[in-house]
Structure formats: C-alpha cells, structure tokens
C-alpha cells in the first residue's frame, strides 16, 4: 500500500486549467512582497532607479513583450549556463524521470522575468534579498565538465565570479538589443542608442552584477570593455551539438525533454502550446533579428539564413509595433511577468516619467 501511494504521489499533474496557467503571485514571489524602488515605503532607488538608462530599456513595452523569448537566445550560447540547465535544472531532472510535462517547460519560462523584476525595479533591500535567494538555489549548480566534446573548457559553477557575471551581463545585454532593435519610441522606428548612452547602460549593469559573486570580476563600465570581455571568454560561447549530451547519463538533453512531454500529454495542455507557440515561434523571429550577428552565428545560423532573419525583422515591423500596444503588452505582462512585477513596472514607470520631466 505504501508503494502504491508513493507511485500515485509522484505522478505529474497533466491537466492545465486557465487558472493554473495564469498562476498567482506565489508563482513568482520569493521571501515576501517586493518594495518598489523610489516609492514612499522604499529605503532608496534600488540598483538602477529613476532616470537610469536601464529603466528606459527595462520598462519599454518591447522589452516586456519580447524579453521571455529573448532571454534564452544569448544566455544559452554561454556554455556554462546551458551546461547548468542540462545537468541540474528541474526540467532535466524531471525529464530523465519521465515526470516532465509541457506545463513545466512553460512554467520555467514564465517565472524567469517575474522573479528577476524585484532586483531590477525594487529597492536595494528587495534586490539583495532576491539575489541571495537565487545564490542559494544556484549553489549546487556546478560540475567539472562543461562540454564532453571539449574537455579543455573545464568545469562551471553558477555562483563563481565568472559565471555569475555572464549570467547577469547576457541577461541585460539581450534586453538592450531588444530595445535598440525592436522598440518603437518617440514616434520613430527602432534605432541604436548613442555611444555614450550605451556606455552608461553598461556602467549601470555593472552595479547590478555586484549583487552576485560577479563583483569579484573586473566588471565592464563601457561597451568597449564589455566587448573585450566577450573576446576574453570567446571559447565559452557557442552551441555545439556535444553540449546536449548529459555527462551523467549520456542522454541527449533536448530529446529527454521531448520524450517526457509526449509521454505526459493531455488535451488541456493546448493552453500551454498556444503560449509556447507565441514565445518560440511568433516572437522569437524578431528577437533573432535584433541580436548581434555573432550571436546568430554562435547558434549555428549561417549567413544566408541570417540575412533572411534580418529581412523578416523589417517585414514584421507592423506586427512588432502592434504587440507593443497597451492591450497586448498588458496581456504579456500579466502572463509572463506576474502580479508583483506588474505593480513594480507601473510604479517604476511613474517614477521614470517624473525623472524625465525633471530633466527636461
């Protein structure tokens, strides 16, 4: 009887209702409700704060809509991050046990922005509290082997200065690309920021990196210094097929995930499939057009396909503009960022508008 009860308890929840899809604040909230930066209850302006370039980037509707689709593009080309997911992420563990559902995949993507938002938009106490929580989770994410096809790369550790630095830099740099490549602002088409503004953004991101062990690295404060870091660690970027092999079992990570998803299919999961189609198909193509050419090449995208992606981005500009409009943005904000982040975004936008008006 005990064995039977144990087997029942470990069966995955395959049914996806609308309520489960949306979730509540507990899906995103960690260690209490976040305090918005620069609010009446806040101690300070937080890591970035009103008037920062980072807030211009983070609070734009294009970032809100496209961030989830963009997050994995650059980060997954950094081999230690992909290796950590492959070896330690609950998706990998549950997949190998045959317990992974398509909702688990969506839930993993869905929580990403909302959990990070308190560090971007909350006061310093909130940011430090969430950063410490993430550090505890990532403490076990380490191994001696990044890529079985290139053992000279050595190992990884999510909480090491190098790997925590790149987790933060790739996270924020991808959002700068979204802002420059997809954000309609001031009545104009998307366009690149002036060099001095880009440098200010990098300097602000360096302050964010200090929440993590990355503070022990020589953090970049200009775009030129960031590019130098990319060159220094160039060998750690790329997506070779050998990275997909789980060292512990020899299994193929993407195949393990897909096999478990198919095994645990349920008709109600169409709700999830719609969301993943939007993220991985509709929104991903413009994102690929917004990132750097080097990032596309590191993903294995050749020159002809790269040109086609760039052409598609221009052809899709009407759609890109449409999804930045308030009704669509509100949908993605609630679905992918969560209730706490919605409050943080609204509060930060109000403070950012006041800071701009004061500047002018």
PDB file of N, CA, C and O in Angstrom, residues 15-82:
ATOM      1  N   UNK A  15      -3.055  18.080 -16.187  1.00  0.00           N
ATOM      2  CA  UNK A  15      -4.193  18.927 -16.530  1.00  0.00           C
ATOM      3  C   UNK A  15      -3.825  20.401 -16.338  1.00  0.00           C
ATOM      4  O   UNK A  15      -3.277  20.789 -15.302  1.00  0.00           O
ATOM      5  N   UNK A  16      -4.121  21.221 -17.338  1.00  0.00           N
ATOM      6  CA  UNK A  16      -3.816  22.645 -17.282  1.00  0.00           C
ATOM      7  C   UNK A  16      -5.110  23.444 -17.433  1.00  0.00           C
ATOM      8  O   UNK A  16      -5.694  23.492 -18.517  1.00  0.00           O
ATOM      9  N   UNK A  17      -5.552  24.033 -16.333  1.00  0.00           N
ATOM     10  CA  UNK A  17      -6.710  24.917 -16.372  1.00  0.00           C
ATOM     11  C   UNK A  17      -6.237  26.344 -16.653  1.00  0.00           C
ATOM     12  O   UNK A  17      -5.043  26.657 -16.544  1.00  0.00           O
ATOM     13  N   UNK A  18      -7.167  27.222 -16.971  1.00  0.00           N
ATOM     14  CA  UNK A  18      -6.797  28.627 -17.186  1.00  0.00           C
ATOM     15  C   UNK A  18      -6.226  29.231 -15.911  1.00  0.00           C
ATOM     16  O   UNK A  18      -5.265  30.003 -15.944  1.00  0.00           O
ATOM     17  N   UNK A  19      -6.817  28.873 -14.768  1.00  0.00           N
ATOM     18  CA  UNK A  19      -6.335  29.398 -13.505  1.00  0.00           C
ATOM     19  C   UNK A  19      -4.899  28.947 -13.232  1.00  0.00           C
ATOM     20  O   UNK A  19      -4.061  29.729 -12.769  1.00  0.00           O
ATOM     21  N   UNK A  20      -4.613  27.688 -13.524  1.00  0.00           N
ATOM     22  CA  UNK A  20      -3.250  27.189 -13.321  1.00  0.00           C
ATOM     23  C   UNK A  20      -2.278  27.862 -14.286  1.00  0.00           C
ATOM     24  O   UNK A  20      -1.133  28.156 -13.920  1.00  0.00           O
ATOM     25  N   UNK A  21      -2.705  28.092 -15.507  1.00  0.00           N
ATOM     26  CA  UNK A  21      -1.850  28.750 -16.495  1.00  0.00           C
ATOM     27  C   UNK A  21      -1.445  30.138 -16.020  1.00  0.00           C
ATOM     28  O   UNK A  21      -0.267  30.510 -16.082  1.00  0.00           O
ATOM     29  N   UNK A  22      -2.406  30.919 -15.551  1.00  0.00           N
ATOM     30  CA  UNK A  22      -2.125  32.283 -15.100  1.00  0.00           C
ATOM     31  C   UNK A  22      -1.302  32.291 -13.817  1.00  0.00           C
ATOM     32  O   UNK A  22      -0.350  33.063 -13.681  1.00  0.00           O
ATOM     33  N   UNK A  23      -1.676  31.441 -12.861  1.00  0.00           N
ATOM     34  CA  UNK A  23      -0.986  31.431 -11.584  1.00  0.00           C
ATOM     35  C   UNK A  23      -1.299  32.679 -10.764  1.00  0.00           C
ATOM     36  O   UNK A  23      -1.969  33.603 -11.228  1.00  0.00           O
ATOM     37  N   UNK A  24      -0.810  32.710  -9.527  1.00  0.00           N
ATOM     38  CA  UNK A  24      -0.942  33.892  -8.685  1.00  0.00           C
ATOM     39  C   UNK A  24       0.442  34.366  -8.277  1.00  0.00           C
ATOM     40  O   UNK A  24       1.450  33.840  -8.749  1.00  0.00           O
ATOM     41  N   UNK A  25       0.497  35.360  -7.403  1.00  0.00           N
ATOM     42  CA  UNK A  25       1.786  35.960  -7.058  1.00  0.00           C
ATOM     43  C   UNK A  25       2.762  34.965  -6.444  1.00  0.00           C
ATOM     44  O   UNK A  25       3.984  35.140  -6.537  1.00  0.00           O
ATOM     45  N   UNK A  26       2.270  33.879  -5.853  1.00  0.00           N
ATOM     46  CA  UNK A  26       3.174  32.910  -5.223  1.00  0.00           C
ATOM     47  C   UNK A  26       4.054  32.187  -6.235  1.00  0.00           C
ATOM     48  O   UNK A  26       5.092  31.637  -5.854  1.00  0.00           O
ATOM     49  N   UNK A  27       3.636  32.149  -7.486  1.00  0.00           N
ATOM     50  CA  UNK A  27       4.481  31.525  -8.512  1.00  0.00           C
ATOM     51  C   UNK A  27       5.775  32.305  -8.702  1.00  0.00           C
ATOM     52  O   UNK A  27       6.816  31.731  -9.032  1.00  0.00           O
ATOM     53  N   UNK A  28       5.735  33.596  -8.495  1.00  0.00           N
ATOM     54  CA  UNK A  28       6.896  34.457  -8.729  1.00  0.00           C
ATOM     55  C   UNK A  28       7.534  34.979  -7.445  1.00  0.00           C
ATOM     56  O   UNK A  28       8.719  35.250  -7.416  1.00  0.00           O
ATOM     57  N   UNK A  29       6.742  35.163  -6.410  1.00  0.00           N
ATOM     58  CA  UNK A  29       7.215  35.855  -5.206  1.00  0.00           C
ATOM     59  C   UNK A  29       8.173  34.989  -4.411  1.00  0.00           C
ATOM     60  O   UNK A  29       7.929  33.814  -4.187  1.00  0.00           O
ATOM     61  N   UNK A  30       9.270  35.612  -3.976  1.00  0.00           N
ATOM     62  CA  UNK A  30      10.248  34.925  -3.144  1.00  0.00           C
ATOM     63  C   UNK A  30      10.600  35.811  -1.946  1.00  0.00           C
ATOM     64  O   UNK A  30      11.032  36.953  -2.115  1.00  0.00           O
ATOM     65  N   UNK A  31      10.374  35.289  -0.729  1.00  0.00           N
ATOM     66  CA  UNK A  31      10.740  35.984   0.510  1.00  0.00           C
ATOM     67  C   UNK A  31      10.020  37.321   0.656  1.00  0.00           C
ATOM     68  O   UNK A  31      10.638  38.360   0.912  1.00  0.00           O
ATOM     69  N   UNK A  32       8.725  37.301   0.477  1.00  0.00           N
ATOM     70  CA  UNK A  32       7.929  38.482   0.756  1.00  0.00           C
ATOM     71  C   UNK A  32       7.656  39.350  -0.451  1.00  0.00           C
ATOM     72  O   UNK A  32       8.330  39.256  -1.478  1.00  0.00           O
ATOM     73  N   UNK A  33       6.652  40.209  -0.300  1.00  0.00           N
ATOM     74  CA  UNK A  33       6.269  41.112  -1.384  1.00  0.00           C
ATOM     75  C   UNK A  33       7.376  42.132  -1.628  1.00  0.00           C
ATOM     76  O   UNK A  33       7.909  42.733  -0.678  1.00  0.00           O
ATOM     77  N   UNK A  34       7.753  42.347  -2.884  1.00  0.00           N
ATOM     78  CA  UNK A  34       8.826  43.306  -3.174  1.00  0.00           C
ATOM     79  C   UNK A  34       8.379  44.747  -2.957  1.00  0.00           C
ATOM     80  O   UNK A  34       7.228  45.091  -3.182  1.00  0.00           O
ATOM     81  N   UNK A  35       9.309  45.582  -2.519  1.00  0.00           N
ATOM     82  CA  UNK A  35       9.053  47.011  -2.351  1.00  0.00           C
ATOM     83  C   UNK A  35       9.561  47.756  -3.579  1.00  0.00           C
ATOM     84  O   UNK A  35      10.745  47.638  -3.925  1.00  0.00           O
ATOM     85  N   UNK A  36       8.710  48.502  -4.274  1.00  0.00           N
ATOM     86  CA  UNK A  36       9.162  49.234  -5.469  1.00  0.00           C
ATOM     87  C   UNK A  36      10.250  50.242  -5.128  1.00  0.00           C
ATOM     88  O   UNK A  36      10.215  50.884  -4.072  1.00  0.00           O
ATOM     89  N   UNK A  37      11.212  50.389  -6.000  1.00  0.00           N
ATOM     90  CA  UNK A  37      12.263  51.388  -5.817  1.00  0.00           C
ATOM     91  C   UNK A  37      11.664  52.790  -5.859  1.00  0.00           C
ATOM     92  O   UNK A  37      10.712  53.046  -6.600  1.00  0.00           O
ATOM     93  N   UNK A  38      12.216  53.680  -5.057  1.00  0.00           N
ATOM     94  CA  UNK A  38      11.840  55.095  -5.060  1.00  0.00           C
ATOM     95  C   UNK A  38      10.387  55.334  -4.650  1.00  0.00           C
ATOM     96  O   UNK A  38       9.839  56.400  -4.906  1.00  0.00           O
ATOM     97  N   UNK A  39       9.750  54.354  -4.015  1.00  0.00           N
ATOM     98  CA  UNK A  39       8.386  54.539  -3.538  1.00  0.00           C
ATOM     99  C   UNK A  39       8.418  55.144  -2.134  1.00  0.00           C
ATOM    100  O   UNK A  39       9.481  55.288  -1.524  1.00  0.00           O
ATOM    101  N   UNK A  40       7.264  55.488  -1.625  1.00  0.00           N
ATOM    102  CA  UNK A  40       7.198  56.082  -0.283  1.00  0.00           C
ATOM    103  C   UNK A  40       7.699  55.114   0.779  1.00  0.00           C
ATOM    104  O   UNK A  40       8.225  55.529   1.820  1.00  0.00           O
ATOM    105  N   UNK A  41       7.527  53.808   0.525  1.00  0.00           N
ATOM    106  CA  UNK A  41       7.948  52.791   1.502  1.00  0.00           C
ATOM    107  C   UNK A  41       9.384  52.320   1.289  1.00  0.00           C
ATOM    108  O   UNK A  41       9.923  51.581   2.116  1.00  0.00           O
ATOM    109  N   UNK A  42       9.986  52.720   0.161  1.00  0.00           N
ATOM    110  CA  UNK A  42      11.325  52.231  -0.174  1.00  0.00           C
ATOM    111  C   UNK A  42      12.401  52.980   0.593  1.00  0.00           C
ATOM    112  O   UNK A  42      12.260  54.155   0.930  1.00  0.00           O
ATOM    113  N   UNK A  43      13.487  52.284   0.859  1.00  0.00           N
ATOM    114  CA  UNK A  43      14.635  52.906   1.514  1.00  0.00           C
ATOM    115  C   UNK A  43      15.410  53.758   0.526  1.00  0.00           C
ATOM    116  O   UNK A  43      15.974  54.794   0.875  1.00  0.00           O
ATOM    117  N   UNK A  44      15.438  53.331  -0.729  1.00  0.00           N
ATOM    118  CA  UNK A  44      16.261  54.016  -1.732  1.00  0.00           C
ATOM    119  C   UNK A  44      15.719  53.751  -3.132  1.00  0.00           C
ATOM    120  O   UNK A  44      14.630  53.210  -3.299  1.00  0.00           O
ATOM    121  N   UNK A  45      16.513  54.116  -4.132  1.00  0.00           N
ATOM    122  CA  UNK A  45      16.113  53.984  -5.540  1.00  0.00           C
ATOM    123  C   UNK A  45      16.453  52.630  -6.140  1.00  0.00           C
ATOM    124  O   UNK A  45      16.215  52.411  -7.326  1.00  0.00           O
ATOM    125  N   UNK A  46      17.039  51.732  -5.370  1.00  0.00           N
ATOM    126  CA  UNK A  46      17.368  50.415  -5.895  1.00  0.00           C
ATOM    127  C   UNK A  46      18.644  50.409  -6.703  1.00  0.00           C
ATOM    128  O   UNK A  46      19.436  51.350  -6.677  1.00  0.00           O
ATOM    129  N   UNK A  47      18.856  49.345  -7.442  1.00  0.00           N
ATOM    130  CA  UNK A  47      20.085  49.177  -8.219  1.00  0.00           C
ATOM    131  C   UNK A  47      20.169  50.181  -9.359  1.00  0.00           C
ATOM    132  O   UNK A  47      21.214  50.773  -9.622  1.00  0.00           O
ATOM    133  N   UNK A  48      19.069  50.402 -10.061  1.00  0.00           N
ATOM    134  CA  UNK A  48      19.056  51.313 -11.212  1.00  0.00           C
ATOM    135  C   UNK A  48      18.383  52.637 -10.858  1.00  0.00           C
ATOM    136  O   UNK A  48      19.024  53.655 -10.744  1.00  0.00           O
ATOM    137  N   UNK A  49      17.080  52.620 -10.684  1.00  0.00           N
ATOM    138  CA  UNK A  49      16.359  53.778 -10.212  1.00  0.00           C
ATOM    139  C   UNK A  49      15.916  54.751 -11.287  1.00  0.00           C
ATOM    140  O   UNK A  49      16.298  54.642 -12.460  1.00  0.00           O
ATOM    141  N   UNK A  50      15.078  55.726 -10.900  1.00  0.00           N
ATOM    142  CA  UNK A  50      14.536  56.703 -11.844  1.00  0.00           C
ATOM    143  C   UNK A  50      15.634  57.487 -12.553  1.00  0.00           C
ATOM    144  O   UNK A  50      16.634  57.873 -11.945  1.00  0.00           O
ATOM    145  N   UNK A  51      15.438  57.699 -13.849  1.00  0.00           N
ATOM    146  CA  UNK A  51      16.400  58.438 -14.653  1.00  0.00           C
ATOM    147  C   UNK A  51      17.478  57.584 -15.279  1.00  0.00           C
ATOM    148  O   UNK A  51      18.258  58.068 -16.104  1.00  0.00           O
ATOM    149  N   UNK A  52      17.548  56.302 -14.930  1.00  0.00           N
ATOM    150  CA  UNK A  52      18.590  55.427 -15.469  1.00  0.00           C
ATOM    151  C   UNK A  52      18.257  54.978 -16.883  1.00  0.00           C
ATOM    152  O   UNK A  52      17.085  54.880 -17.267  1.00  0.00           O
ATOM    153  N   UNK A  53      19.296  54.710 -17.651  1.00  0.00           N
ATOM    154  CA  UNK A  53      19.109  54.131 -18.986  1.00  0.00           C
ATOM    155  C   UNK A  53      18.533  52.722 -18.860  1.00  0.00           C
ATOM    156  O   UNK A  53      17.702  52.305 -19.665  1.00  0.00           O
ATOM    157  N   UNK A  54      18.970  52.008 -17.827  1.00  0.00           N
ATOM    158  CA  UNK A  54      18.473  50.637 -17.624  1.00  0.00           C
ATOM    159  C   UNK A  54      16.962  50.626 -17.486  1.00  0.00           C
ATOM    160  O   UNK A  54      16.295  49.738 -18.034  1.00  0.00           O
ATOM    161  N   UNK A  55      16.402  51.587 -16.772  1.00  0.00           N
ATOM    162  CA  UNK A  55      14.948  51.635 -16.646  1.00  0.00           C
ATOM    163  C   UNK A  55      14.285  52.004 -17.960  1.00  0.00           C
ATOM    164  O   UNK A  55      13.200  51.506 -18.267  1.00  0.00           O
ATOM    165  N   UNK A  56      14.907  52.870 -18.757  1.00  0.00           N
ATOM    166  CA  UNK A  56      14.363  53.143 -20.099  1.00  0.00           C
ATOM    167  C   UNK A  56      14.229  51.839 -20.880  1.00  0.00           C
ATOM    168  O   UNK A  56      13.229  51.582 -21.538  1.00  0.00           O
ATOM    169  N   UNK A  57      15.272  51.007 -20.794  1.00  0.00           N
ATOM    170  CA  UNK A  57      15.296  49.747 -21.538  1.00  0.00           C
ATOM    171  C   UNK A  57      14.307  48.741 -20.946  1.00  0.00           C
ATOM    172  O   UNK A  57      13.490  48.155 -21.657  1.00  0.00           O
ATOM    173  N   UNK A  58      14.370  48.544 -19.641  1.00  0.00           N
ATOM    174  CA  UNK A  58      13.572  47.503 -18.993  1.00  0.00           C
ATOM    175  C   UNK A  58      12.078  47.787 -19.027  1.00  0.00           C
ATOM    176  O   UNK A  58      11.267  46.853 -19.095  1.00  0.00           O
ATOM    177  N   UNK A  59      11.698  49.052 -18.984  1.00  0.00           N
ATOM    178  CA  UNK A  59      10.295  49.412 -18.860  1.00  0.00           C
ATOM    179  C   UNK A  59       9.590  49.623 -20.190  1.00  0.00           C
ATOM    180  O   UNK A  59       8.381  49.852 -20.213  1.00  0.00           O
ATOM    181  N   UNK A  60      10.315  49.540 -21.285  1.00  0.00           N
ATOM    182  CA  UNK A  60       9.671  49.740 -22.588  1.00  0.00           C
ATOM    183  C   UNK A  60       8.792  48.539 -22.933  1.00  0.00           C
ATOM    184  O   UNK A  60       9.141  47.393 -22.629  1.00  0.00           O
ATOM    185  N   UNK A  61       7.624  48.774 -23.545  1.00  0.00           N
ATOM    186  CA  UNK A  61       6.742  47.659 -23.912  1.00  0.00           C
ATOM    187  C   UNK A  61       7.411  46.572 -24.749  1.00  0.00           C
ATOM    188  O   UNK A  61       7.074  45.393 -24.618  1.00  0.00           O
ATOM    189  N   UNK A  62       8.367  46.952 -25.601  1.00  0.00           N
ATOM    190  CA  UNK A  62       9.053  45.942 -26.413  1.00  0.00           C
ATOM    191  C   UNK A  62       9.796  44.947 -25.526  1.00  0.00           C
ATOM    192  O   UNK A  62       9.804  43.739 -25.794  1.00  0.00           O
ATOM    193  N   UNK A  63      10.423  45.452 -24.460  1.00  0.00           N
ATOM    194  CA  UNK A  63      11.132  44.561 -23.532  1.00  0.00           C
ATOM    195  C   UNK A  63      10.152  43.678 -22.786  1.00  0.00           C
ATOM    196  O   UNK A  63      10.385  42.476 -22.616  1.00  0.00           O
ATOM    197  N   UNK A  64       9.046  44.258 -22.343  1.00  0.00           N
ATOM    198  CA  UNK A  64       8.045  43.491 -21.604  1.00  0.00           C
ATOM    199  C   UNK A  64       7.528  42.331 -22.450  1.00  0.00           C
ATOM    200  O   UNK A  64       7.381  41.202 -21.980  1.00  0.00           O
ATOM    201  N   UNK A  65       7.271  42.585 -23.728  1.00  0.00           N
ATOM    202  CA  UNK A  65       6.674  41.574 -24.602  1.00  0.00           C
ATOM    203  C   UNK A  65       7.702  40.542 -25.066  1.00  0.00           C
ATOM    204  O   UNK A  65       7.440  39.338 -25.050  1.00  0.00           O
ATOM    205  N   UNK A  66       8.886  41.001 -25.461  1.00  0.00           N
ATOM    206  CA  UNK A  66       9.851  40.109 -26.114  1.00  0.00           C
ATOM    207  C   UNK A  66      10.884  39.501 -25.156  1.00  0.00           C
ATOM    208  O   UNK A  66      11.639  38.620 -25.560  1.00  0.00           O
ATOM    209  N   UNK A  67      10.921  39.946 -23.894  1.00  0.00           N
ATOM    210  CA  UNK A  67      12.013  39.527 -23.015  1.00  0.00           C
ATOM    211  C   UNK A  67      12.086  38.020 -22.816  1.00  0.00           C
ATOM    212  O   UNK A  67      13.166  37.433 -22.855  1.00  0.00           O
ATOM    213  N   UNK A  68      10.948  37.375 -22.608  1.00  0.00           N
ATOM    214  CA  UNK A  68      10.972  35.927 -22.379  1.00  0.00           C
ATOM    215  C   UNK A  68      11.525  35.192 -23.588  1.00  0.00           C
ATOM    216  O   UNK A  68      12.333  34.261 -23.448  1.00  0.00           O
ATOM    217  N   UNK A  69      11.116  35.606 -24.776  1.00  0.00           N
ATOM    218  CA  UNK A  69      11.609  34.966 -25.997  1.00  0.00           C
ATOM    219  C   UNK A  69      13.092  35.237 -26.204  1.00  0.00           C
ATOM    220  O   UNK A  69      13.811  34.413 -26.784  1.00  0.00           O
ATOM    221  N   UNK A  70      13.563  36.377 -25.702  1.00  0.00           N
ATOM    222  CA  UNK A  70      14.961  36.763 -25.935  1.00  0.00           C
ATOM    223  C   UNK A  70      15.919  36.196 -24.903  1.00  0.00           C
ATOM    224  O   UNK A  70      17.101  36.009 -25.202  1.00  0.00           O
ATOM    225  N   UNK A  71      15.432  35.943 -23.691  1.00  0.00           N
ATOM    226  CA  UNK A  71      16.311  35.590 -22.579  1.00  0.00           C
ATOM    227  C   UNK A  71      17.228  34.419 -22.904  1.00  0.00           C
ATOM    228  O   UNK A  71      18.433  34.471 -22.674  1.00  0.00           O
ATOM    229  N   UNK A  72      16.654  33.366 -23.459  1.00  0.00           N
ATOM    230  CA  UNK A  72      17.439  32.153 -23.682  1.00  0.00           C
ATOM    231  C   UNK A  72      18.375  32.257 -24.878  1.00  0.00           C
ATOM    232  O   UNK A  72      19.338  31.494 -24.973  1.00  0.00           O
ATOM    233  N   UNK A  73      18.122  33.207 -25.782  1.00  0.00           N
ATOM    234  CA  UNK A  73      18.903  33.271 -27.024  1.00  0.00           C
ATOM    235  C   UNK A  73      20.372  33.503 -26.732  1.00  0.00           C
ATOM    236  O   UNK A  73      21.246  32.717 -27.116  1.00  0.00           O
ATOM    237  N   UNK A  74      20.693  34.593 -26.034  1.00  0.00           N
ATOM    238  CA  UNK A  74      22.089  34.896 -25.727  1.00  0.00           C
ATOM    239  C   UNK A  74      22.600  34.025 -24.586  1.00  0.00           C
ATOM    240  O   UNK A  74      23.712  33.506 -24.644  1.00  0.00           O
ATOM    241  N   UNK A  75      21.780  33.848 -23.540  1.00  0.00           N
ATOM    242  CA  UNK A  75      22.251  33.089 -22.379  1.00  0.00           C
ATOM    243  C   UNK A  75      22.587  31.648 -22.735  1.00  0.00           C
ATOM    244  O   UNK A  75      23.540  31.085 -22.207  1.00  0.00           O
ATOM    245  N   UNK A  76      21.816  31.029 -23.604  1.00  0.00           N
ATOM    246  CA  UNK A  76      22.071  29.632 -23.955  1.00  0.00           C
ATOM    247  C   UNK A  76      23.313  29.465 -24.817  1.00  0.00           C
ATOM    248  O   UNK A  76      23.813  28.352 -24.956  1.00  0.00           O
ATOM    249  N   UNK A  77      23.809  30.554 -25.413  1.00  0.00           N
ATOM    250  CA  UNK A  77      25.057  30.435 -26.162  1.00  0.00           C
ATOM    251  C   UNK A  77      26.263  30.472 -25.228  1.00  0.00           C
ATOM    252  O   UNK A  77      27.369  30.149 -25.647  1.00  0.00           O
ATOM    253  N   UNK A  78      26.045  30.864 -23.964  1.00  0.00           N
ATOM    254  CA  UNK A  78      27.124  30.800 -22.974  1.00  0.00           C
ATOM    255  C   UNK A  78      27.128  29.389 -22.400  1.00  0.00           C
ATOM    256  O   UNK A  78      26.228  28.982 -21.677  1.00  0.00           O
ATOM    257  N   UNK A  79      28.132  28.634 -22.734  1.00  0.00           N
ATOM    258  CA  UNK A  79      28.141  27.196 -22.488  1.00  0.00           C
ATOM    259  C   UNK A  79      27.941  26.806 -21.009  1.00  0.00           C
ATOM    260  O   UNK A  79      27.214  25.851 -20.733  1.00  0.00           O
ATOM    261  N   UNK A  80      28.571  27.491 -20.049  1.00  0.00           N
ATOM    262  CA  UNK A  80      28.337  27.093 -18.650  1.00  0.00           C
ATOM    263  C   UNK A  80      26.877  27.224 -18.222  1.00  0.00           C
ATOM    264  O   UNK A  80      26.402  26.422 -17.394  1.00  0.00           O
ATOM    265  N   UNK A  81      26.157  28.206 -18.737  1.00  0.00           N
ATOM    266  CA  UNK A  81      24.740  28.340 -18.378  1.00  0.00           C
ATOM    267  C   UNK A  81      23.954  27.164 -18.943  1.00  0.00           C
ATOM    268  O   UNK A  81      23.133  26.546 -18.247  1.00  0.00           O
ATOM    269  N   UNK A  82      24.185  26.838 -20.198  1.00  0.00           N
ATOM    270  CA  UNK A  82      23.477  25.707 -20.802  1.00  0.00           C
ATOM    271  C   UNK A  82      23.832  24.408 -20.072  1.00  0.00           C
ATOM    272  O   UNK A  82      22.966  23.572 -19.817  1.00  0.00           O
TER     273      UNK A  82
END
